[in-house]
CSV table of C-alpha atoms and ligand atoms in Angstrom, one decimal:
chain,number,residue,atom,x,y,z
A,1,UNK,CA,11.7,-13.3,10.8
A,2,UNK,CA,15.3,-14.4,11.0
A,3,UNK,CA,18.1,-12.3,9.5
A,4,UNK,CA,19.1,-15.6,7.5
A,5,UNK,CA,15.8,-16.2,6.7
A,6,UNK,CA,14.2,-17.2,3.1
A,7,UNK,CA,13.4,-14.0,2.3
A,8,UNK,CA,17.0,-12.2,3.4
A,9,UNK,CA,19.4,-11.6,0.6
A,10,UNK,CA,16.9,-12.3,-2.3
A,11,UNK,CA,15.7,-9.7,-4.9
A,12,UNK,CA,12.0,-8.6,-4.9
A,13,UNK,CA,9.4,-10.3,-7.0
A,14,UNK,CA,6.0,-9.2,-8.4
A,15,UNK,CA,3.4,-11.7,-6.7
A,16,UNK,CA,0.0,-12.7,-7.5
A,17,UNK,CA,-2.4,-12.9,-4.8
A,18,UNK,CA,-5.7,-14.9,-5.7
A,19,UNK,CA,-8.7,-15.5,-4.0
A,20,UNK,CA,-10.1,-18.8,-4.2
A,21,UNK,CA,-14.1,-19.4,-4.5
A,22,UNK,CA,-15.5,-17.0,-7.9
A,23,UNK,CA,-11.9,-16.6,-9.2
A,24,UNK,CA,-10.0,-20.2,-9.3
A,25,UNK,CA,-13.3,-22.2,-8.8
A,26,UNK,CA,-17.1,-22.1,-9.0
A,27,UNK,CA,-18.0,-20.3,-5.7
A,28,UNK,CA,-20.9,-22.7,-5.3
A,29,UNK,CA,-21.1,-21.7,-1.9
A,30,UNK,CA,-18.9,-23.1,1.3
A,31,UNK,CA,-16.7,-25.4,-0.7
A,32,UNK,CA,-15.5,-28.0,1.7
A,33,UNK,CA,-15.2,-31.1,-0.6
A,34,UNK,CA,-13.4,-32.1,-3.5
A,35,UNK,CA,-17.1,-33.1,-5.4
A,36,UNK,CA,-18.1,-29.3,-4.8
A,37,UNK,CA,-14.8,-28.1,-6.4
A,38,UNK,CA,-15.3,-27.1,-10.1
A,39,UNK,CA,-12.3,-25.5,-11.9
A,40,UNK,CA,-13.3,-23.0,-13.8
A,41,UNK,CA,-12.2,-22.7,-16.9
A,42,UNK,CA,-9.2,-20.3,-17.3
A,43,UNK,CA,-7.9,-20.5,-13.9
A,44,UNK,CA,-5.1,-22.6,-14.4
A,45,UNK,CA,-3.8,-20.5,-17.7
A,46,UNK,CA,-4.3,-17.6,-15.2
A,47,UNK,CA,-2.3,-18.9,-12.6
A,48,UNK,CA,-0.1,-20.1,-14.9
A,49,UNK,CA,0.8,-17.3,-16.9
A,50,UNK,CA,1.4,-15.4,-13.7
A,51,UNK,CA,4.3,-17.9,-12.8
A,52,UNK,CA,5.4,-17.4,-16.3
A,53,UNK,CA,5.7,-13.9,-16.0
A,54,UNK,CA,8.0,-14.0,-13.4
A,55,UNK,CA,5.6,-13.7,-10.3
A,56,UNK,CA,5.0,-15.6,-7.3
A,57,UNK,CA,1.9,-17.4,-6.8
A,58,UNK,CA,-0.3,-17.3,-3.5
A,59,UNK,CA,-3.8,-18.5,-2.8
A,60,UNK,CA,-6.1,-16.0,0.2
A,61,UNK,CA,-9.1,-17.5,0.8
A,62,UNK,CA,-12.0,-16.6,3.3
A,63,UNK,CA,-13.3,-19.9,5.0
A,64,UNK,CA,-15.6,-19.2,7.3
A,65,UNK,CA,-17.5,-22.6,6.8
A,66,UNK,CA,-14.9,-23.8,9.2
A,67,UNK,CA,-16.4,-21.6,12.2
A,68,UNK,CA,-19.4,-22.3,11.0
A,69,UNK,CA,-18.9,-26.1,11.4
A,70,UNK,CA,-19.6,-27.2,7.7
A,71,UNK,CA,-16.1,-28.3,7.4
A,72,UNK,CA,-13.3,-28.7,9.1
A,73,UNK,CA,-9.6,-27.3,8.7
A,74,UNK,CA,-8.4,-30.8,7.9
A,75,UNK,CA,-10.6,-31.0,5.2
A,76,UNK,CA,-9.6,-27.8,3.6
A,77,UNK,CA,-6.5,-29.0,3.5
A,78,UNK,CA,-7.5,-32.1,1.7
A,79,UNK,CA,-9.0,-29.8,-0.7
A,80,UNK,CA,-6.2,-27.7,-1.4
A,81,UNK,CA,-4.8,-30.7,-2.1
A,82,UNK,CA,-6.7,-31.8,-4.6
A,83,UNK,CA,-6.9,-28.3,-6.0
A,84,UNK,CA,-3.5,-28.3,-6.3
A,85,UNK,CA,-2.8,-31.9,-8.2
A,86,UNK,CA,-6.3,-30.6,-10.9
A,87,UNK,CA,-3.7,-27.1,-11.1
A,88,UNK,CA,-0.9,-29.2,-11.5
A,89,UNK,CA,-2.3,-31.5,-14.4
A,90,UNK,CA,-2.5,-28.3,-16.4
A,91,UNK,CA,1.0,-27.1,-15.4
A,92,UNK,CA,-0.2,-24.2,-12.6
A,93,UNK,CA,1.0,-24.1,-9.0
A,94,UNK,CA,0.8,-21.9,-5.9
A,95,UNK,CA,3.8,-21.5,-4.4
A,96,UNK,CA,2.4,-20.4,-1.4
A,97,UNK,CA,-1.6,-20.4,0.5
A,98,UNK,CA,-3.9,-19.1,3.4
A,99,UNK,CA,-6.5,-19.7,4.6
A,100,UNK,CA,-8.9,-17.8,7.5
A,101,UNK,CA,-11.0,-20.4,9.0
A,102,UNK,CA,-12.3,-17.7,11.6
A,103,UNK,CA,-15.9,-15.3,12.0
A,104,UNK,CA,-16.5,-13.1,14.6
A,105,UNK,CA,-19.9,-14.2,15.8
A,106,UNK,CA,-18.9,-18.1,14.7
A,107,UNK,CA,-21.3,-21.1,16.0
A,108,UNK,CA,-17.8,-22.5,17.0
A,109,UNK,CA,-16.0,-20.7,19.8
A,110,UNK,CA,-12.9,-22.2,18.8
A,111,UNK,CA,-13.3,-19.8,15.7
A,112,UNK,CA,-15.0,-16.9,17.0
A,113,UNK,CA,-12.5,-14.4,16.3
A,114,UNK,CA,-12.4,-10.9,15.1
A,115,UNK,CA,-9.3,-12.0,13.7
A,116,UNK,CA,-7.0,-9.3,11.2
A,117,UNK,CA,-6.6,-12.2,8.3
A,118,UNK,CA,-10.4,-12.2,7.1
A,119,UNK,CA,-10.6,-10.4,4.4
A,120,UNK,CA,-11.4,-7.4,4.2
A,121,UNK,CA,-8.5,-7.5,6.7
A,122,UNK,CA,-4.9,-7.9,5.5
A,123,UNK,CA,-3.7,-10.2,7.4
A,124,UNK,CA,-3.0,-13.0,4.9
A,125,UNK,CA,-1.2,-10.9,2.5
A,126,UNK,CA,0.8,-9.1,5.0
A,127,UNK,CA,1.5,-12.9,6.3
A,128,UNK,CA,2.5,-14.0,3.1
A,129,UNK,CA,4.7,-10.4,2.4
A,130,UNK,CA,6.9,-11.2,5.0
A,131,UNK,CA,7.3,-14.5,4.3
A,132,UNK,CA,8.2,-14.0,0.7
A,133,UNK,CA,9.9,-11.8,-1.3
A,134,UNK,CA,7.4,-9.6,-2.4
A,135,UNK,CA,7.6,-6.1,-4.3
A,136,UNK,CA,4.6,-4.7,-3.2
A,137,UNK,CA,4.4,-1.9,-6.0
A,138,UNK,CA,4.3,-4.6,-8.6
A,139,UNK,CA,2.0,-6.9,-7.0
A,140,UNK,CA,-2.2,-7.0,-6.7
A,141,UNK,CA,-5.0,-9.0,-5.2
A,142,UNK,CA,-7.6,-11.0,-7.6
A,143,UNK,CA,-10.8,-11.3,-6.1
A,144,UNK,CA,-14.7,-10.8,-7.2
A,145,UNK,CA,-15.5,-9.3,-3.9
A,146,UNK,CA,-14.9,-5.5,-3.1
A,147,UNK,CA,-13.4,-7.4,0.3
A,148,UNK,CA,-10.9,-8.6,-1.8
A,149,UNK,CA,-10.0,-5.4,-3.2
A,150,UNK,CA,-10.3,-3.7,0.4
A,151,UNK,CA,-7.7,-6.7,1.6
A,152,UNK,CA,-5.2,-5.8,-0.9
A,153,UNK,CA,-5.4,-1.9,-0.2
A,154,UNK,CA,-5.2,-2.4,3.4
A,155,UNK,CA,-1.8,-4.4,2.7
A,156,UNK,CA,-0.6,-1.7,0.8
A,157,UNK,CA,-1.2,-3.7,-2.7
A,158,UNK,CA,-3.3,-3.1,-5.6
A,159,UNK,CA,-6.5,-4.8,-5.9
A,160,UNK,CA,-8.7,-5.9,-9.2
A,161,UNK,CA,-12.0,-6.8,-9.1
A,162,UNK,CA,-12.7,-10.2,-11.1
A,163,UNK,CA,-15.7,-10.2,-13.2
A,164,UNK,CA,-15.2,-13.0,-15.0
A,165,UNK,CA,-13.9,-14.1,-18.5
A,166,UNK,CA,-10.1,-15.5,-18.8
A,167,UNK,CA,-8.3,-15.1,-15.8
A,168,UNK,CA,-5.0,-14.7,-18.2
A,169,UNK,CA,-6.3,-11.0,-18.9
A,170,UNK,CA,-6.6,-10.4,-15.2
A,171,UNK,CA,-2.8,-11.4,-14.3
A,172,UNK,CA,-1.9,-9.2,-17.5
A,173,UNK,CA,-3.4,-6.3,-16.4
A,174,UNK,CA,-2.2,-6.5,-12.3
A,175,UNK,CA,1.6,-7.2,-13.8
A,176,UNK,CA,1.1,-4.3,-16.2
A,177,UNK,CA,0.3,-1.9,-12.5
A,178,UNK,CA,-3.9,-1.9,-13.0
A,179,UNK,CA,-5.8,-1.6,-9.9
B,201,MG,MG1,-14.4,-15.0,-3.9
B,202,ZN,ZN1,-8.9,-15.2,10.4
């Protein structure tokens, strides 16, 4: 990181860190395509009201149909896309997003990688830590996986467990220091 860098100078934010299939969209299983995306309903008021509050945004998502050869890395960034023009018709945006295409026994040797950014490894928080201004002690992980939760611990962040229902209460409770 460079000393005049983005982050340098600039006070410390609380920051949101979602998972992506079961928490923003119907995890319908290895969603490579825009006509397997389904919103769910909530997310963008969750993402939303995390902006709102003052926190940055960021998107950490697993994708290990990429190693797997489902999709490609191109077309997850055609989805992200058009996640992110649905989030923007209701007024929600990311401000930041990874993504870990990699598995470590992938059909794809190109992918086959016992990588640190799949979770339950911290690598894409850590990533996204020290490329924004992050407070970590008033920042958490959403996920519905306890990989999720294990992520966020492992980057030194809280982690909550979604179970469903409005995503809105989630973002209250891991800006209120839950988790
Ligand atoms: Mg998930
Ligand atoms: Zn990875």
């Amino acid at each position: 990181m460079r000393a005049d860098g983005p982050r340098h100078g600039r006070p410390l934010r609380p920051a949101v860190f979602f998972d992506r299939d079961g928490v923003i969209n119907a995890d319908l299983g290895y969603v490579g395509d825009p006509s397997r995306f389904v919103l769910l309903p909530g997310a963008a008021a969750g993402v939303r009201a995390a902006s709102a509050a003052g926190a940055l945004t960021f998107l950490v998502t697993n994708q290990s149909g990429v190693a797997r050869g489902f999709y490609t890395e191109d077309d997850v960034a055609a989805l992200h896309r058009h996640m992110a023009g649905l989030l923007a018709g209701e007024g929600a945006h990311f401000d930041d997003m990874r993504t870990c295409p990699h598995l470590p026994d992938a059909p794809l040797a190109a992918y086959r990688r016992d990588c640190a950014c799949r979770k339950p490894g911290p690598g894409m928080i850590v990533d996204l830590m020290a490329a924004w201004p992050v407070d970590p002690a008033r920042s958490a992980m959403i996920g519905d996986k306890p990989s999720d939760v294990a992520a966020a611990r492992a980057a030194g962040i809280r982690g909550l467990l979604y179970t469903g229902g409005p995503l809105e209460a989630a973002v209250a409770r891991a800006l209120a220091g839950e988790g």
